[in-house]
XYZ file of C-alpha atoms in Angstrom:
505
model
C -28.195 13.963 -11.539
C -29.190 10.822 -9.626
C -31.153 11.089 -6.346
C -28.127 9.838 -4.434
C -26.013 12.661 -5.859
C -28.605 15.232 -4.832
C -28.540 13.808 -1.315
C -24.776 13.987 -1.141
C -24.627 17.621 -2.156
C -27.703 18.714 -0.229
C -25.821 19.367 2.987
C -23.073 22.003 2.635
C -22.072 22.067 6.284
C -19.353 19.890 7.784
C -20.595 16.436 8.860
C -21.050 15.636 12.510
C -19.126 12.789 14.137
C -22.320 10.737 14.106
C -22.371 10.883 10.294
C -19.593 8.304 10.230
C -21.817 5.727 11.944
C -22.731 3.901 8.738
C -25.005 1.040 9.833
C -26.801 -0.560 6.877
C -29.481 -2.128 9.060
C -30.742 1.236 10.289
C -33.508 2.972 8.315
C -31.565 6.234 8.462
C -28.508 4.790 6.714
C -29.082 6.626 3.373
C -29.387 9.904 5.240
C -26.220 9.127 7.183
C -24.308 8.361 4.011
C -25.682 11.492 2.402
C -24.441 13.551 5.348
C -20.850 12.812 4.407
C -19.314 15.341 2.055
C -18.035 14.083 -1.288
C -14.290 13.859 -0.452
C -14.963 11.883 2.736
C -17.368 9.528 1.012
C -14.973 8.996 -1.890
C -12.121 8.240 0.500
C -14.223 5.693 2.424
C -15.297 3.885 -0.756
C -11.781 3.738 -2.179
C -10.301 2.728 1.191
C -12.776 -0.162 1.455
C -11.783 -1.472 -1.982
C -8.092 -1.124 -1.218
C -8.559 -2.852 2.127
C -9.946 -5.865 0.262
C -6.935 -5.851 -2.062
C -4.385 -5.368 0.718
C -5.839 -8.155 2.849
C -6.059 -10.548 -0.082
C -2.451 -9.903 -1.136
C -1.245 -11.330 2.203
C -4.109 -13.539 3.359
C -2.864 -16.730 1.668
C 0.551 -16.599 3.356
C -0.493 -18.708 6.354
C -2.896 -20.839 4.324
C -0.275 -22.084 1.850
C 0.232 -25.530 3.460
C -3.510 -26.241 3.428
C -3.924 -25.017 -0.152
C -0.892 -27.037 -1.285
C -2.236 -30.237 0.260
C -5.629 -29.742 -1.366
C -4.375 -29.113 -4.904
C -1.608 -31.692 -4.683
C 1.413 -29.396 -4.649
C 4.367 -28.600 -2.416
C 4.057 -25.542 -0.106
C 7.445 -24.268 -1.267
C 6.412 -24.446 -4.921
C 3.103 -22.809 -4.085
C 4.998 -19.717 -2.937
C 5.109 -18.937 -6.638
C 1.540 -17.734 -6.140
C 2.825 -14.966 -3.857
C 5.562 -13.862 -6.219
C 3.270 -14.163 -9.272
C 0.994 -11.596 -7.644
C 3.926 -9.219 -7.115
C 5.074 -9.795 -10.686
C 1.654 -8.836 -12.001
C 1.590 -5.713 -9.830
C 4.975 -4.552 -11.089
C 3.968 -5.154 -14.697
C 0.630 -3.360 -14.782
C 1.017 -0.461 -12.317
C 2.877 1.777 -14.827
C 0.028 1.565 -17.360
C -2.627 2.562 -14.829
C -2.144 6.309 -15.264
C -2.454 6.166 -19.038
C -5.548 3.964 -18.783
C -7.211 6.384 -16.344
C -6.644 9.336 -18.673
C -7.740 7.349 -21.720
C -10.899 5.695 -20.375
C -11.682 7.633 -17.184
C -10.657 6.898 -13.595
C -14.111 5.672 -12.513
C -14.390 3.261 -15.446
C -10.910 1.848 -14.901
C -11.420 1.564 -11.129
C -14.629 -0.422 -11.638
C -12.917 -2.629 -14.207
C -10.007 -3.193 -11.805
C -12.400 -4.374 -9.094
C -14.124 -6.585 -11.672
C -10.834 -8.169 -12.765
C -9.965 -8.711 -9.111
C -13.303 -10.470 -8.543
C -12.780 -12.732 -11.562
C -9.265 -13.528 -10.360
C -10.615 -14.373 -6.903
C -13.200 -16.748 -8.366
C -10.517 -18.420 -10.495
C -8.330 -18.850 -7.383
C -11.176 -20.537 -5.523
C -11.809 -22.917 -8.426
C -8.150 -23.815 -9.023
C -7.286 -27.515 -8.831
C -3.602 -27.386 -9.764
C -0.516 -25.257 -9.156
C -0.586 -23.865 -12.696
C -4.222 -22.809 -12.437
C -3.684 -21.196 -9.052
C -0.610 -19.218 -10.156
C -2.356 -17.974 -13.316
C -5.358 -16.920 -11.242
C -3.079 -14.958 -8.916
C -1.557 -13.208 -11.943
C -5.073 -12.168 -12.983
C -5.795 -10.955 -9.450
C -2.566 -8.961 -9.487
C -3.584 -7.243 -12.724
C -6.716 -5.960 -10.983
C -4.833 -5.051 -7.825
C -2.213 -3.174 -9.829
C -4.896 -0.815 -11.115
C -6.836 -0.485 -7.860
C -4.206 1.244 -5.719
C -2.978 4.024 -8.078
C -6.407 4.576 -9.636
C -8.081 4.660 -6.231
C -5.585 7.274 -5.096
C -6.164 9.205 -8.326
C -9.927 9.219 -7.757
C -9.381 10.820 -4.352
C -6.873 13.359 -5.650
C -9.233 14.528 -8.382
C -12.335 14.630 -6.173
C -10.804 16.303 -3.111
C -9.848 19.969 -2.642
C -6.278 20.309 -1.442
C -7.461 21.799 1.832
C -9.200 18.462 2.609
C -6.598 16.167 1.057
C -4.833 15.302 4.305
C -8.048 14.034 5.899
C -8.920 11.952 2.837
C -5.449 10.429 2.637
C -5.610 9.499 6.312
C -8.505 7.191 5.495
C -6.657 5.769 2.500
C -3.543 4.951 4.541
C -5.345 2.747 7.060
C -6.089 -0.232 4.755
C -2.503 -0.261 3.482
C -1.246 -0.695 7.054
C -4.001 -2.983 8.319
C -3.972 -5.399 5.383
C -0.527 -6.969 5.965
C -1.227 -7.576 9.673
C -4.837 -8.775 9.342
C -4.289 -10.927 6.252
C -2.057 -13.724 7.644
C -4.091 -14.521 10.792
C -7.351 -14.258 8.826
C -6.046 -16.673 6.216
C -4.931 -19.108 8.878
C -8.274 -18.911 10.664
C -10.317 -19.557 7.491
C -8.036 -22.363 6.329
C -8.138 -24.016 9.780
C -11.823 -23.788 10.633
C -13.462 -23.488 7.190
C -12.416 -24.205 3.592
C -9.465 -22.270 2.187
C -11.526 -21.425 -0.914
C -13.632 -19.061 1.227
C -10.559 -16.816 1.399
C -11.327 -15.823 -2.179
C -15.115 -16.185 -2.265
C -15.552 -13.459 0.367
C -14.072 -10.991 -2.131
C -16.991 -11.487 -4.519
C -19.838 -9.752 -2.605
C -17.447 -7.112 -1.281
C -16.210 -6.415 -4.796
C -19.697 -6.141 -6.300
C -20.719 -3.785 -3.507
C -17.625 -1.708 -4.270
C -18.519 -1.500 -7.974
C -22.029 -0.341 -7.081
C -20.759 2.303 -4.649
C -18.217 3.602 -7.172
C -20.918 3.815 -9.855
C -23.345 5.713 -7.633
C -21.112 8.060 -5.671
C -17.892 8.713 -7.599
C -17.739 11.154 -10.498
C -15.952 10.187 -13.685
C -13.438 13.035 -13.744
C -10.987 12.662 -16.595
C -7.526 14.116 -17.040
C -5.754 15.345 -20.118
C -5.722 13.420 -23.383
C -2.935 10.853 -22.859
C -2.184 10.405 -26.552
C -0.755 7.144 -27.812
C 0.419 4.496 -25.389
C 4.186 4.437 -24.883
C 4.470 0.787 -25.920
C 8.259 0.608 -25.789
C 8.282 2.274 -22.391
C 5.599 -0.127 -21.153
C 7.655 -3.184 -22.052
C 10.870 -1.696 -20.664
C 9.196 -0.730 -17.386
C 7.450 -4.114 -17.196
C 10.730 -5.998 -17.618
C 12.651 -3.667 -15.330
C 10.170 -3.438 -12.480
C 9.064 -7.072 -12.577
C 12.708 -8.147 -12.598
C 13.534 -5.967 -9.605
C 10.397 -6.666 -7.556
C 10.227 -10.383 -8.391
C 13.987 -10.877 -7.978
C 14.132 -9.053 -4.652
C 11.075 -10.905 -3.373
C 12.332 -14.398 -4.200
C 15.761 -13.424 -2.867
C 14.222 -12.316 0.414
C 12.022 -15.403 0.763
C 14.678 -17.862 -0.417
C 12.408 -19.333 -3.123
C 14.943 -19.773 -5.917
C 18.673 -20.421 -6.272
C 20.762 -17.328 -5.598
C 22.178 -17.034 -9.169
C 18.667 -16.948 -10.660
C 17.488 -14.285 -8.203
C 20.561 -12.135 -8.864
C 20.113 -12.548 -12.626
C 16.529 -11.317 -12.380
C 17.609 -8.299 -10.364
C 20.419 -7.553 -12.837
C 18.142 -7.798 -15.880
C 15.586 -5.602 -14.141
C 18.191 -2.982 -13.251
C 19.502 -2.852 -16.845
C 15.981 -2.515 -18.250
C 15.278 0.341 -15.818
C 18.419 2.171 -16.949
C 17.394 1.730 -20.585
C 13.950 3.053 -19.701
C 15.464 6.200 -18.165
C 17.270 6.897 -21.454
C 14.086 6.155 -23.408
C 11.922 8.431 -21.249
C 14.156 11.429 -21.964
C 13.555 11.015 -25.686
C 9.794 10.464 -25.461
C 7.187 13.209 -25.281
C 4.742 11.201 -23.147
C 6.588 8.391 -21.313
C 4.519 5.864 -19.415
C 6.401 6.811 -16.218
C 7.119 10.532 -16.141
C 10.514 10.932 -14.450
C 10.298 14.732 -14.734
C 7.935 14.614 -11.734
C 11.057 14.246 -9.588
C 11.791 17.912 -10.279
C 8.910 18.804 -7.948
C 10.518 19.033 -4.467
C 7.571 17.657 -2.494
C 7.004 14.768 -4.903
C 10.735 13.983 -4.941
C 10.795 13.876 -1.150
C 7.677 11.716 -0.962
C 8.857 9.227 -3.593
C 12.615 8.980 -3.005
C 12.745 9.855 0.683
C 9.694 7.677 1.228
C 11.504 4.808 -0.522
C 14.091 4.619 2.269
C 11.397 4.924 4.921
C 9.413 2.082 3.356
C 12.447 -0.200 3.259
C 12.309 -0.273 7.045
C 8.520 -0.512 7.185
C 8.276 -3.038 4.347
C 10.358 -5.538 6.285
C 7.975 -5.633 9.258
C 5.303 -7.981 7.803
C 8.149 -10.404 7.044
C 10.335 -10.035 10.139
C 7.751 -9.564 12.894
C 5.797 -12.845 12.468
C 9.071 -14.766 12.182
C 10.412 -13.100 15.316
C 7.325 -14.042 17.305
C 6.967 -17.573 15.936
C 10.512 -18.746 15.225
C 12.350 -16.596 17.726
C 9.890 -16.744 20.635
C 8.009 -19.938 19.787
C 4.525 -18.400 19.653
C 1.783 -20.020 17.599
C 0.566 -18.443 14.367
C -2.638 -17.310 16.075
C -0.763 -15.763 19.026
C 1.629 -13.982 16.670
C -1.253 -12.743 14.540
C -3.056 -11.411 17.597
C -0.002 -9.408 18.635
C 0.747 -8.026 15.174
C -2.850 -6.811 14.969
C -1.906 -4.187 17.555
C -0.016 -2.333 14.819
C -3.298 -1.962 12.950
C -4.987 -0.649 16.095
C -2.290 2.000 16.361
C -2.883 2.954 12.725
C -6.568 3.561 13.456
C -5.696 5.930 16.299
C -3.696 8.052 13.867
C -6.799 9.020 11.889
C -8.009 11.271 14.682
C -4.762 13.173 15.291
C -3.089 13.666 11.905
C -4.831 16.901 10.965
C -4.078 18.868 14.162
C -0.460 17.636 14.220
C 0.310 18.663 10.637
C -1.667 21.914 10.976
C 0.426 22.798 14.028
C 3.902 21.793 12.863
C 3.748 21.531 9.062
C 4.959 18.683 6.875
C 8.704 19.256 7.191
C 8.840 19.261 10.988
C 6.332 16.411 11.286
C 8.206 14.220 8.798
C 11.571 14.887 10.449
C 10.601 14.184 14.041
C 8.053 11.492 13.328
C 10.444 9.845 10.852
C 13.052 9.611 13.579
C 10.488 8.155 15.987
C 9.417 5.614 13.342
C 13.001 4.455 12.867
C 13.387 4.096 16.629
C 10.123 2.137 16.800
C 11.417 -0.293 14.152
C 14.664 -0.714 16.071
C 12.626 -1.204 19.257
C 11.081 -4.316 17.741
C 14.458 -5.977 18.240
C 13.623 -5.922 21.965
C 10.972 -8.535 21.221
C 13.760 -11.068 20.640
C 14.434 -10.960 24.416
C 10.823 -11.971 25.189
C 9.974 -8.863 27.252
C 6.837 -8.521 29.429
C 3.520 -8.329 27.601
C 3.056 -4.632 28.397
C 6.329 -3.831 26.635
C 5.326 -5.836 23.553
C 1.932 -4.154 23.416
C 3.422 -0.681 23.774
C 6.024 -1.206 21.052
C 3.503 -2.553 18.543
C 0.683 -0.126 19.340
C 2.806 3.033 19.337
C 4.833 1.864 16.359
C 1.664 1.378 14.305
C 0.486 4.856 15.219
C 3.670 6.703 14.245
C 4.178 4.719 11.032
C 0.621 5.456 9.967
C 1.141 9.173 10.580
C 4.300 9.107 8.449
C 2.584 7.249 5.605
C -0.284 9.730 5.584
C 2.053 12.722 5.474
C 4.192 11.257 2.679
C 1.208 10.147 0.603
C -0.429 13.564 0.918
C 2.571 15.868 0.553
C 3.801 14.073 -2.575
C 0.822 15.351 -4.588
C 0.532 18.823 -3.067
C 2.336 20.596 -5.921
C 1.422 18.272 -8.795
C -0.844 19.764 -11.458
C -4.185 18.039 -11.998
C -3.175 17.225 -15.575
C -0.226 15.161 -14.272
C -1.963 13.438 -11.373
C -2.450 10.154 -13.232
C 1.261 9.947 -14.043
C 2.131 10.873 -10.462
C -0.019 8.132 -8.919
C 1.526 5.495 -11.219
C 5.058 6.650 -10.435
C 4.430 6.800 -6.693
C 2.883 3.321 -6.634
C 5.901 1.922 -8.477
C 8.254 3.477 -5.902
C 6.185 1.910 -3.118
C 6.327 -1.588 -4.601
C 10.089 -1.455 -5.158
C 10.781 -0.168 -1.650
C 8.572 -2.774 0.029
C 10.301 -5.551 -1.929
C 13.663 -4.084 -0.885
C 12.555 -4.138 2.748
C 11.775 -7.850 2.628
C 15.009 -8.602 0.752
C 17.228 -6.652 3.162
C 15.592 -8.073 6.291
C 15.766 -11.628 4.983
C 19.363 -11.208 3.802
C 20.525 -10.157 7.266
C 18.827 -13.188 8.841
C 20.170 -15.574 6.178
C 23.749 -14.320 6.442
C 23.807 -14.913 10.193
C 22.216 -18.343 9.875
C 24.641 -19.419 7.134
C 27.626 -18.431 9.286
C 26.906 -20.943 12.058
C 26.985 -24.748 12.121
C 23.588 -26.322 11.740
C 22.169 -23.200 10.017
C 19.409 -22.813 12.590
C 17.648 -19.486 13.063
C 18.137 -17.832 16.454
C 16.159 -15.035 18.038
C 19.298 -12.857 17.982
C 19.256 -12.955 14.150
C 16.164 -10.771 14.130
C 17.792 -8.246 16.461
C 20.395 -7.448 13.790
C 17.773 -7.441 11.029
C 15.578 -4.867 12.757
C 18.616 -2.721 13.543
C 19.703 -2.784 9.885
C 16.376 -1.784 8.337
C 15.936 0.851 11.032
C 19.254 2.418 10.059
C 18.215 2.459 6.395
C 14.940 4.198 7.228
C 16.936 6.969 8.943
C 18.383 7.910 5.535
C 14.973 9.369 4.685
C 15.583 12.170 7.213
C 18.134 13.773 4.882
C 15.432 14.138 2.215
C 12.910 15.573 4.682
C 15.460 18.120 5.881
C 15.776 19.538 2.356
C 12.128 20.584 2.310
C 11.121 24.198 2.803
C 9.620 24.900 6.208
C 6.294 25.792 4.578
C 6.310 22.962 2.022
C 2.799 21.959 0.890
C 1.402 24.758 3.050
C -2.061 24.758 1.489
C -2.513 21.053 2.180
C -1.075 21.273 5.719
C -3.782 23.706 6.790
C -3.701 25.714 10.012
C -1.329 28.677 10.085
C 0.759 27.141 7.307
C -1.926 27.636 4.675
C -1.644 31.393 5.031
C 2.121 31.515 4.725
C 2.693 30.371 1.193
C 0.472 29.229 -1.671
C 1.245 25.955 -3.346
C 3.718 26.486 -6.151
C 2.621 25.700 -9.678
C 4.643 23.308 -11.738
């Protein structure tokens, strides 16, 4: 055992609040890191890597015009770099679970960070549209592995009684990335060189590889057997068709017939995959996981919730800039408040779930989240600053709480041997739902704009869009209501842990 490992396990008691003050310039930093217990330390390391990936996936959005001018391309054509990243995610996420079981989660997670670093370097060195798009595909391959494998590392290293706390840390980068990325990209592209957007990933990535190597155990799952090659290609075609088609439809990047064709081909491939999976002993995406009530609620019910939430990174900046005439920096500063609300959630999730349980928390907080999305439509009327701040800050808090509950409860009754399959499946559901959110929000805006002479976008268009995605997110409440009152009791903690043990599957 390495000296670092002995330091980590040397302190059996719960860490003090000061143990989270990780300041590398202080001599006591190694002792402070060692004071964290293993689940907390693992969650912090994985969350840092995922924060890098989540920021990078959105950071080039506001820098596209500058990048296009530098490499001699059109900004509209350069949007292919955004969709190429999504295409790569949809293609490689399903294989992540098999790879983790075959080679080990720690090995695959380090390799994923390494691929992401190489992709970042290639992006920074690109001199043409083709080179840049191919580099983004390579980045997406690394990012596709990072999210499900990072979640798997936490699930295998964390006792279920501490899972909610660990997942709270993991949820924060997923919510902060989309709101920090665009203003950060605009700032770097305006005041520095756009290539620094990708170079900053290099030292962060190497630090992440070192931390994973030192602190994270290489816990392996069951023998995965042979790769389901046919299932891989079917899922790749189906998911990439759906995610890519919905994304380009929502962002109006391609002619409507092409977008609809992609979605249709993807849907057909997904149906064929469902038939294939029933005849295969070890399918690459295990649909039988949906028989577990808590996983079914987290994946399918969470899909409707994420449709509403997934539209926010698309609709909110447009509302503030196009609808209210704010600058990109002003809009970015306001949207950052959602991330601040997400940070506040970390300190209150455990007592809330311990007091009320998952079912009650998901029901009431899900309703509040839907209302908070609908409340964003008020921004189209240019309300006072205090109203804007309240809507964004509180909305970020409640959405973060809901994400943490869904991401934790989904795995509460999944056997350790099936965790790798569960993380792949859940990540796929997330990507599809987020793409649906963008597509639905954009479709509502486009339909209203197309119906008027001049085809200009009005602030009132976003009012209807927020109302629509909010209504869709309310559908998730029907799935939450089907849960048992003591669902995932062991993970919820408090009085709920004593009521009912977690059911085996």
